[in-house]
Short mmCIF file of C-alpha atoms and ligand atoms in Angstrom, two decimals:
data_model
loop_
_atom_site.label_atom_id
_atom_site.label_comp_id
_atom_site.label_asym_id
_atom_site.label_seq_id
_atom_site.Cartn_x
_atom_site.Cartn_y
_atom_site.Cartn_z
CA MET A 1 -3.88 5.80 24.88
CA ALA A 2 -1.72 8.87 25.88
CA SER A 3 -2.52 12.01 24.11
CA LYS A 4 -0.83 12.78 20.96
CA LYS A 5 0.67 15.83 19.15
CA LEU A 6 -0.13 14.48 15.87
CA PRO A 7 -3.70 15.63 14.87
CA LYS A 8 -6.54 13.23 14.31
CA LEU A 9 -7.42 12.21 10.91
CA ARG A 10 -11.07 12.40 9.84
CA MET A 11 -12.79 10.77 6.88
CA GLY A 12 -16.37 11.45 6.76
CA ASP A 13 -17.85 9.81 10.10
CA LEU A 14 -14.39 7.88 10.76
CA GLU A 15 -12.20 9.58 13.31
CA VAL A 16 -8.86 8.16 13.42
CA GLU A 17 -6.45 8.93 16.43
CA VAL A 18 -3.12 9.13 14.54
CA PRO A 19 -2.96 10.19 11.01
CA ILE A 20 -0.82 7.33 10.01
CA ILE A 21 -1.85 4.85 7.35
CA GLN A 22 0.35 1.61 7.50
CA GLY A 23 0.76 0.81 3.69
CA GLY A 24 -0.47 -2.25 2.53
CA MET A 25 2.37 -4.62 1.78
CA GLY A 26 1.84 -8.09 -0.16
CA VAL A 27 2.91 -10.58 -0.21
CA GLY A 28 2.19 -11.50 3.21
CA ILE A 29 4.16 -8.56 4.94
CA SER A 30 1.19 -6.86 6.27
CA LEU A 31 -1.48 -9.22 7.42
CA SER A 32 -3.45 -9.14 10.71
CA GLY A 33 -0.32 -9.13 13.09
CA LEU A 34 0.90 -5.82 11.71
CA SER A 35 -2.39 -4.21 10.91
CA SER A 36 -3.83 -4.85 14.19
CA ALA A 37 -0.70 -3.55 16.06
CA VAL A 38 -1.10 -0.27 14.02
CA ALA A 39 -4.79 -0.03 14.68
CA ASN A 40 -4.19 -0.55 18.40
CA ALA A 41 -1.52 2.29 18.22
CA GLY A 42 -4.17 4.74 16.86
CA GLY A 43 -3.34 4.52 13.07
CA ILE A 44 -4.80 2.65 10.21
CA GLY A 45 -3.74 -0.81 9.88
CA ILE A 46 -3.83 -2.41 6.54
CA ILE A 47 -3.97 -5.95 5.49
CA ALA A 48 -2.60 -6.62 1.76
CA ALA A 49 -4.53 -8.77 -0.53
CA ALA A 50 -1.83 -9.20 -2.96
CA GLY A 51 -0.90 -12.98 -2.89
CA ILE A 52 -2.66 -13.54 0.18
CA GLY A 53 -4.06 -16.75 -0.91
CA MET A 54 -0.51 -18.13 -1.50
CA PHE A 55 -0.53 -19.61 1.94
CA GLU A 56 -3.67 -21.54 1.72
CA PRO A 57 -3.48 -25.19 0.77
CA ASP A 58 -5.53 -25.08 -2.47
CA GLN A 59 -3.75 -21.91 -3.66
CA PHE A 60 -2.95 -23.59 -7.13
CA THR A 61 -6.45 -25.17 -7.77
CA HIS A 62 -9.05 -22.80 -6.56
CA PHE A 63 -7.05 -19.54 -6.41
CA LYS A 64 -10.01 -17.42 -6.26
CA GLU A 65 -11.63 -19.18 -3.28
CA ALA A 66 -8.14 -19.16 -1.61
CA ASN A 67 -7.60 -15.47 -1.81
CA LYS A 68 -11.16 -14.81 -0.75
CA ARG A 69 -11.11 -17.09 2.24
CA ALA A 70 -7.58 -15.94 3.30
CA LEU A 71 -8.52 -12.29 3.02
CA GLY A 72 -11.66 -13.00 5.05
CA LYS A 73 -9.63 -14.85 7.76
CA GLU A 74 -7.24 -12.02 8.11
CA ILE A 75 -9.90 -9.48 8.41
CA ARG A 76 -11.68 -11.24 10.99
CA LYS A 77 -8.44 -11.99 13.00
CA ALA A 78 -7.24 -8.44 12.66
CA LYS A 79 -10.57 -7.21 14.05
CA SER A 80 -10.46 -9.68 17.14
CA LEU A 81 -7.11 -8.27 18.04
CA THR A 82 -8.28 -4.72 17.87
CA ASP A 83 -11.13 -2.29 18.30
CA GLY A 84 -9.20 0.25 15.95
CA VAL A 85 -9.28 0.90 12.23
CA ILE A 86 -8.53 -1.90 9.94
CA GLY A 87 -8.58 -1.80 6.19
CA VAL A 88 -7.36 -3.78 3.16
CA ASN A 89 -5.21 -2.76 0.10
CA ILE A 90 -6.09 -4.06 -3.40
CA MET A 91 -4.29 -3.76 -6.49
CA MET A 92 -6.37 -2.86 -9.50
CA ALA A 93 -4.04 -5.55 -11.32
CA HIS A 94 -5.54 -8.33 -9.41
CA SER A 95 -7.54 -10.58 -11.86
CA ASP A 96 -9.99 -10.94 -8.91
CA PHE A 97 -10.04 -7.26 -7.81
CA ASP A 98 -13.89 -7.02 -7.70
CA ASP A 99 -14.28 -10.18 -5.74
CA LEU A 100 -11.69 -9.05 -3.03
CA VAL A 101 -13.35 -5.47 -2.74
CA MET A 102 -16.60 -7.30 -2.19
CA CYS A 103 -15.01 -9.65 0.45
CA ALA A 104 -13.45 -6.65 2.20
CA VAL A 105 -16.83 -4.69 2.18
CA ASP A 106 -18.72 -7.99 3.28
CA GLU A 107 -16.20 -8.43 6.26
CA GLY A 108 -16.72 -4.96 7.28
CA ALA A 109 -13.21 -3.35 6.51
CA ASP A 110 -13.31 0.27 7.52
CA VAL A 111 -11.28 1.39 4.45
CA VAL A 112 -10.26 -0.16 0.93
CA LEU A 113 -7.26 1.38 -0.49
CA MET A 114 -7.06 0.70 -4.48
CA GLY A 115 -3.67 1.04 -6.16
CA ALA A 116 -1.45 -0.09 -9.05
CA GLY A 117 -3.76 1.30 -11.60
CA LEU A 118 -6.64 3.85 -11.84
CA PRO A 119 -9.78 2.73 -10.00
CA THR A 120 -12.35 4.72 -12.61
CA LYS A 121 -14.91 2.18 -11.66
CA LEU A 122 -16.16 0.38 -8.61
CA PRO A 123 -17.42 -3.42 -8.53
CA GLY A 124 -20.86 -3.59 -9.93
CA ALA A 125 -22.12 -5.53 -6.99
CA LEU A 126 -21.82 -2.38 -4.88
CA PRO A 127 -24.95 -0.07 -4.43
CA LEU A 128 -23.45 2.21 -6.86
CA ASP A 129 -26.19 4.69 -6.73
CA ASN A 130 -26.01 5.16 -2.83
CA LEU A 131 -22.41 4.39 -2.09
CA ASP A 132 -22.78 6.59 1.19
CA SER A 133 -24.86 3.63 2.58
CA VAL A 134 -21.45 1.60 2.41
CA LYS A 135 -19.71 1.73 5.75
CA THR A 136 -16.42 1.05 4.07
CA LYS A 137 -14.43 4.24 2.78
CA PHE A 138 -12.89 3.86 -0.67
CA ILE A 139 -9.55 5.53 -1.12
CA PRO A 140 -7.64 5.39 -4.67
CA ILE A 141 -3.90 5.64 -4.70
CA VAL A 142 -2.48 8.10 -7.25
CA SER A 143 0.83 9.43 -8.38
CA SER A 144 -0.24 12.73 -10.09
CA ALA A 145 -3.11 15.34 -9.92
CA ARG A 146 -3.91 14.05 -13.44
CA ALA A 147 -4.77 10.61 -12.12
CA ALA A 148 -6.84 12.07 -9.13
CA LYS A 149 -8.78 14.21 -11.42
CA ILE A 150 -9.52 11.29 -14.00
CA ILE A 151 -10.70 9.11 -11.08
CA PHE A 152 -12.68 11.88 -9.11
CA ARG A 153 -14.33 12.82 -12.48
CA SER A 154 -15.34 9.37 -13.28
CA TRP A 155 -16.76 8.71 -9.94
CA ALA A 156 -18.86 11.88 -9.81
CA LYS A 157 -20.36 11.25 -13.29
CA LEU A 158 -20.87 7.61 -12.80
CA TYR A 159 -21.92 7.45 -9.03
CA ASN A 160 -22.28 11.01 -8.07
CA HIS A 161 -20.01 10.11 -5.36
CA ILE A 162 -16.35 11.06 -4.82
CA PRO A 163 -13.64 9.09 -2.88
CA ASP A 164 -13.36 9.20 0.76
CA ALA A 165 -9.62 10.14 0.79
CA VAL A 166 -6.88 9.75 -1.55
CA VAL A 167 -3.24 8.76 -1.21
CA LEU A 168 -0.52 10.36 -3.27
CA GLU A 169 2.36 7.87 -3.45
CA GLY A 170 5.54 9.56 -4.61
CA PRO A 171 8.59 8.03 -6.07
CA MET A 172 10.48 7.34 -3.14
CA ALA A 173 7.88 4.63 -2.03
CA GLY A 174 8.55 0.89 -1.95
CA GLY A 175 7.11 -1.80 -4.13
CA HIS A 176 5.40 -0.88 -7.49
CA LEU A 177 5.86 2.70 -8.66
CA GLY A 178 3.33 4.81 -10.63
CA PHE A 179 5.97 6.55 -12.46
CA LYS A 180 8.05 5.91 -15.64
CA LYS A 181 11.55 4.85 -15.00
CA GLU A 182 13.00 8.18 -15.97
CA GLN A 183 10.55 10.01 -13.71
CA ILE A 184 11.82 8.38 -10.54
CA ASP A 185 14.95 10.41 -9.88
CA ASP A 186 13.58 13.72 -11.58
CA PRO A 187 13.32 16.40 -9.02
CA ASP A 188 10.04 17.63 -10.78
CA PHE A 189 8.35 14.49 -9.44
CA VAL A 190 9.46 14.57 -6.00
CA LEU A 191 6.53 14.06 -3.50
CA GLU A 192 6.68 17.81 -2.35
CA LYS A 193 6.39 18.96 -5.72
CA LEU A 194 3.44 16.72 -6.72
CA LEU A 195 1.43 17.11 -3.45
CA PRO A 196 0.17 20.69 -3.82
CA GLY A 197 -1.40 20.04 -7.21
CA VAL A 198 -3.16 17.08 -5.77
CA VAL A 199 -4.58 18.95 -2.95
CA ALA A 200 -5.71 21.52 -5.34
CA GLU A 201 -7.45 18.99 -7.50
CA VAL A 202 -9.13 17.44 -4.87
CA LYS A 203 -10.32 20.60 -3.45
CA ILE A 204 -12.48 21.34 -6.70
CA PHE A 205 -14.24 18.16 -5.97
CA GLU A 206 -14.58 18.97 -2.16
CA ASP A 207 -16.15 22.01 -3.18
CA LYS A 208 -18.47 20.69 -5.71
CA PHE A 209 -19.76 17.75 -3.40
CA ASP A 210 -19.34 19.84 -0.18
CA LYS A 211 -17.33 16.88 1.35
CA LYS A 212 -13.85 16.98 2.89
CA VAL A 213 -11.54 14.70 1.29
CA PRO A 214 -8.25 14.21 3.12
CA VAL A 215 -5.03 14.00 0.88
CA ILE A 216 -2.50 11.29 2.26
CA ALA A 217 1.03 11.63 1.22
CA ALA A 218 3.20 8.46 0.80
CA GLY A 219 6.62 7.38 -0.34
CA GLY A 220 9.88 8.19 1.68
CA ILE A 221 8.28 9.43 4.97
CA PHE A 222 10.56 8.54 7.59
CA THR A 223 10.53 10.89 10.41
CA GLY A 224 7.75 13.00 12.31
CA ALA A 225 9.49 16.11 10.66
CA ASP A 226 8.76 14.48 7.51
CA ILE A 227 5.10 14.20 8.31
CA LYS A 228 5.21 17.77 9.52
CA LYS A 229 6.62 18.86 6.20
CA VAL A 230 3.88 17.14 3.97
CA MET A 231 1.03 18.53 6.40
CA ASP A 232 2.42 22.15 5.69
CA LEU A 233 1.80 21.46 2.16
CA GLY A 234 -1.66 20.24 2.69
CA ALA A 235 -1.72 16.87 3.40
CA SER A 236 -3.82 15.29 6.10
CA GLY A 237 -2.08 12.36 6.84
CA VAL A 238 0.71 10.10 5.59
CA GLN A 239 1.00 6.52 4.38
CA MET A 240 4.02 4.82 5.60
CA GLY A 241 5.49 1.13 4.74
CA THR A 242 8.97 0.85 4.98
CA ARG A 243 9.16 1.75 8.64
CA PHE A 244 6.49 -0.73 9.46
CA VAL A 245 8.26 -3.89 8.00
CA VAL A 246 11.23 -3.85 10.78
CA THR A 247 8.67 -4.07 13.70
CA HIS A 248 8.37 -6.76 16.02
CA GLU A 249 4.58 -7.36 14.83
CA SER A 250 5.27 -6.97 10.97
CA ASP A 251 4.19 -10.23 9.31
CA ALA A 252 7.50 -10.51 7.61
CA SER A 253 10.18 -13.30 8.51
CA PRO A 254 13.20 -12.48 10.55
CA GLU A 255 15.32 -13.02 7.45
CA PHE A 256 13.19 -10.42 5.75
CA LYS A 257 13.51 -7.92 8.50
CA GLN A 258 17.33 -8.28 8.81
CA ALA A 259 17.67 -7.77 5.28
CA TYR A 260 16.43 -4.11 5.57
CA ILE A 261 18.62 -3.72 8.71
CA ASP A 262 21.70 -4.80 6.75
CA SER A 263 21.06 -2.87 3.75
CA LYS A 264 22.97 -0.22 2.20
CA LYS A 265 21.89 2.68 0.11
CA GLU A 266 23.36 1.23 -3.05
CA ASP A 267 21.30 -1.93 -2.44
CA LEU A 268 17.90 -0.21 -3.14
CA ILE A 269 17.36 -0.65 -6.82
CA ILE A 270 14.66 -0.15 -9.43
CA ILE A 271 13.50 -3.32 -11.29
CA ASP A 272 11.06 -3.89 -14.04
CA SER A 273 8.28 -5.86 -12.54
CA PRO A 274 6.51 -8.64 -14.37
CA VAL A 275 3.32 -6.47 -13.18
CA GLY A 276 4.45 -4.02 -16.09
CA LEU A 277 5.46 -1.31 -13.70
CA PRO A 278 8.85 -0.35 -12.25
CA GLY A 279 9.33 -1.43 -8.62
CA ARG A 280 11.68 -0.57 -5.83
CA ALA A 281 13.31 -3.44 -4.03
CA LEU A 282 16.33 -4.61 -2.13
CA ASN A 283 19.21 -6.18 -4.57
CA GLY A 284 20.11 -9.65 -3.39
CA SER A 285 21.41 -12.88 -5.15
CA PHE A 286 17.87 -13.74 -6.64
CA LEU A 287 17.73 -10.28 -8.60
CA LYS A 288 21.37 -10.30 -9.60
CA ARG A 289 20.68 -13.86 -11.27
CA ILE A 290 17.62 -12.51 -13.07
CA SER A 291 19.34 -9.37 -14.25
CA SER A 292 22.20 -11.66 -15.58
CA GLY A 293 19.56 -13.20 -17.89
CA ILE A 294 18.59 -16.44 -16.08
CA LYS A 295 15.03 -17.22 -16.31
CA GLU A 296 13.37 -19.17 -13.32
CA LYS A 297 11.27 -22.31 -14.23
CA PHE A 298 7.41 -21.89 -13.28
CA THR A 299 4.20 -22.84 -14.04
CA CYS A 300 1.29 -20.25 -13.95
CA PRO A 301 -1.94 -22.10 -12.88
CA TRP A 302 -4.39 -18.88 -12.84
CA LYS A 303 -2.75 -15.77 -14.03
CA CYS A 304 -3.41 -13.80 -10.70
CA LEU A 305 -2.37 -10.51 -12.11
CA ARG A 306 -4.28 -9.01 -15.40
CA THR A 307 -1.20 -7.31 -16.49
CA CYS A 308 1.47 -10.17 -16.14
CA ASP A 309 2.81 -11.62 -19.29
CA PHE A 310 3.24 -15.00 -17.80
CA LYS A 311 4.63 -16.60 -20.83
CA HIS A 312 7.60 -14.21 -21.16
CA VAL A 313 8.36 -12.76 -17.77
CA PRO A 314 11.65 -14.32 -16.23
CA TYR A 315 9.91 -15.28 -13.01
CA CYS A 316 6.69 -15.54 -11.20
CA ILE A 317 6.41 -12.62 -8.76
CA ALA A 318 3.85 -14.10 -6.49
CA LEU A 319 6.14 -17.23 -5.90
CA SER A 320 9.29 -14.94 -5.49
CA LEU A 321 7.49 -12.65 -2.90
CA THR A 322 6.02 -15.71 -1.14
CA ASN A 323 9.68 -17.08 -0.93
CA ALA A 324 10.89 -13.68 0.73
CA LYS A 325 8.11 -13.53 3.03
CA ARG A 326 8.96 -16.86 4.23
CA GLY A 327 12.90 -16.03 4.71
CA ASP A 328 14.10 -17.56 1.54
CA LEU A 329 15.81 -14.66 -0.13
CA GLU A 330 17.90 -17.12 -2.28
CA ASN A 331 14.78 -17.59 -4.28
CA GLY A 332 12.99 -14.59 -3.71
CA TYR A 333 13.41 -10.91 -2.97
CA ALA A 334 12.11 -7.87 -0.80
CA PHE A 335 10.40 -4.88 -1.78
CA ALA A 336 11.53 -1.74 -0.02
CA GLY A 337 11.23 2.11 0.13
CA ALA A 338 14.37 4.35 -0.85
CA ASN A 339 14.80 4.84 2.76
CA ALA A 340 14.86 1.36 4.16
CA TYR A 341 18.81 1.54 4.36
CA ARG A 342 18.14 3.98 7.15
CA VAL A 343 16.43 1.48 9.25
CA ASP A 344 18.87 0.12 11.99
CA LYS A 345 16.93 -1.87 14.51
CA LEU A 346 13.78 -3.66 15.21
CA VAL A 347 11.21 -1.77 17.34
CA SER A 348 7.68 -2.24 18.09
CA VAL A 349 4.83 -0.62 16.42
CA GLY A 350 3.85 1.44 19.61
CA GLU A 351 7.55 2.56 20.16
CA LEU A 352 7.68 3.79 16.46
CA ILE A 353 4.28 5.75 16.65
CA ASP A 354 5.35 7.32 19.73
CA GLU A 355 8.80 8.24 18.09
CA LEU A 356 7.26 9.91 15.09
CA ASP A 357 4.62 11.57 17.38
CA ALA A 358 7.52 13.10 19.57
CA GLU A 359 9.58 14.06 16.34
CA TYR A 360 6.38 15.65 15.06
CA GLY A 361 5.97 17.58 18.18
CA GLU A 362 9.48 18.93 18.12
CA ALA A 363 9.25 19.94 14.32
CA CYS A 364 6.16 21.93 15.54
CA SER A 365 7.89 23.98 18.01
CA SER A 366 11.22 24.53 16.37
C1 FMN B 1 7.47 -4.75 0.96
C2 FMN B 1 6.57 -3.78 0.55
C3 FMN B 1 5.26 -4.21 -0.11
C4 FMN B 1 4.33 -3.36 -0.54
N1 FMN B 1 3.32 -4.10 -1.22
C5 FMN B 1 2.35 -3.25 -1.72
C6 FMN B 1 0.93 -3.70 -2.13
O1 FMN B 1 0.70 -4.96 -2.18
N2 FMN B 1 0.09 -2.80 -2.67
C7 FMN B 1 0.47 -1.26 -2.68
O2 FMN B 1 -0.54 -0.60 -3.11
N3 FMN B 1 1.64 -0.90 -2.15
C8 FMN B 1 2.54 -1.56 -1.59
N4 FMN B 1 3.76 -1.07 -1.15
C9 FMN B 1 3.74 0.35 -0.93
C10 FMN B 1 3.29 0.68 0.61
O3 FMN B 1 2.02 0.48 0.82
C11 FMN B 1 3.82 2.26 0.83
O4 FMN B 1 2.70 3.18 0.04
C12 FMN B 1 4.85 2.66 0.33
O5 FMN B 1 5.95 1.73 0.66
C13 FMN B 1 5.32 4.07 1.10
O6 FMN B 1 6.37 4.57 0.99
P1 FMN B 1 7.64 4.20 2.23
O7 FMN B 1 7.94 2.65 2.33
O8 FMN B 1 8.52 4.92 1.81
O9 FMN B 1 6.92 4.56 3.54
C14 FMN B 1 4.58 -2.10 -0.58
C15 FMN B 1 5.90 -1.73 -0.08
C16 FMN B 1 6.65 -2.57 0.49
C17 FMN B 1 7.84 -1.93 1.38
#
């Protein structure tokens, strides 16, 4: 691998060549294909656990087993394709959150990111009195300094241990957002404003535990200059989703990728997701149908998300995101970050990382 201008990212004994985490993207957008390509390019490749069992034949009858089996398969496949760093993104809202975390740890995932909720507690099956003995690094995703404080305080008290890193995801991200709708466009909640507060909060715990805890910035990072900007504010790395969707190696269908390329700024909208959070997505015929009041027919065999009010929601999110992943955008929709409209061509993951590295270098010397 050619030497990079971007600095390395260190998390305890884990050294990462390029300080870029590819954000976990369910349903089926970041699996072994994308994650292994990112890991091979020196970053951290993330498999999203959300809806991962939707592609197994027994998804409707044995959903927990299907999820675990599919996650195990994807981790093993990714690891067979790279010697780089592979992790898993698991949303707190999953009704089988604990099982999925244990599956990731047992399969030897290097990192586990926990989002869409406050992970104040870890699964009881972990060695909670000696978390340092676990090889997997645990990384909560937060949207405020307050959330970071609650999680760090809880882990410090319960486990005498703090997270290995933390991702701050701002309101320009794609997918579910940890903000109230009215905060999303409020200038007081932009990533650059939130970041110093999180860095300061984490520093208090770093000092107490004599442990370096990198803060990773996410949401709207598009260029190497954006990476430089957040690093100047105290971030040690970035998490990026949208740009990795439109790569040859991404696990999305060609139609999903093309929808990004064809999108315009006004197509990126905020929806009320059945998960109970706002989400950013690409508008299309499916979402237009839903916003006109039409309810999709579906049966919910298992309630995959704890927070889903499945008797009243107008559609099944797992099903509609599965349709989109497969390329059926008439019966599903694509989550996307606020900058998706700026993507204009398919590139390889290696080309993207090289471009970001060159831009970062330019920003450093200007
Ligand atoms: C298609 C798509 C699916 C996503 N799915 C998840 C997910 O399953 N879990 C999660 O924590 N974040 C999810 N995200 C958020 C990303 O991991 C990432 O943090 C975010 O998109 C970063 O902002 P960016 O897209 O502007 O780079 C998703 C984002 C996109 C675009």
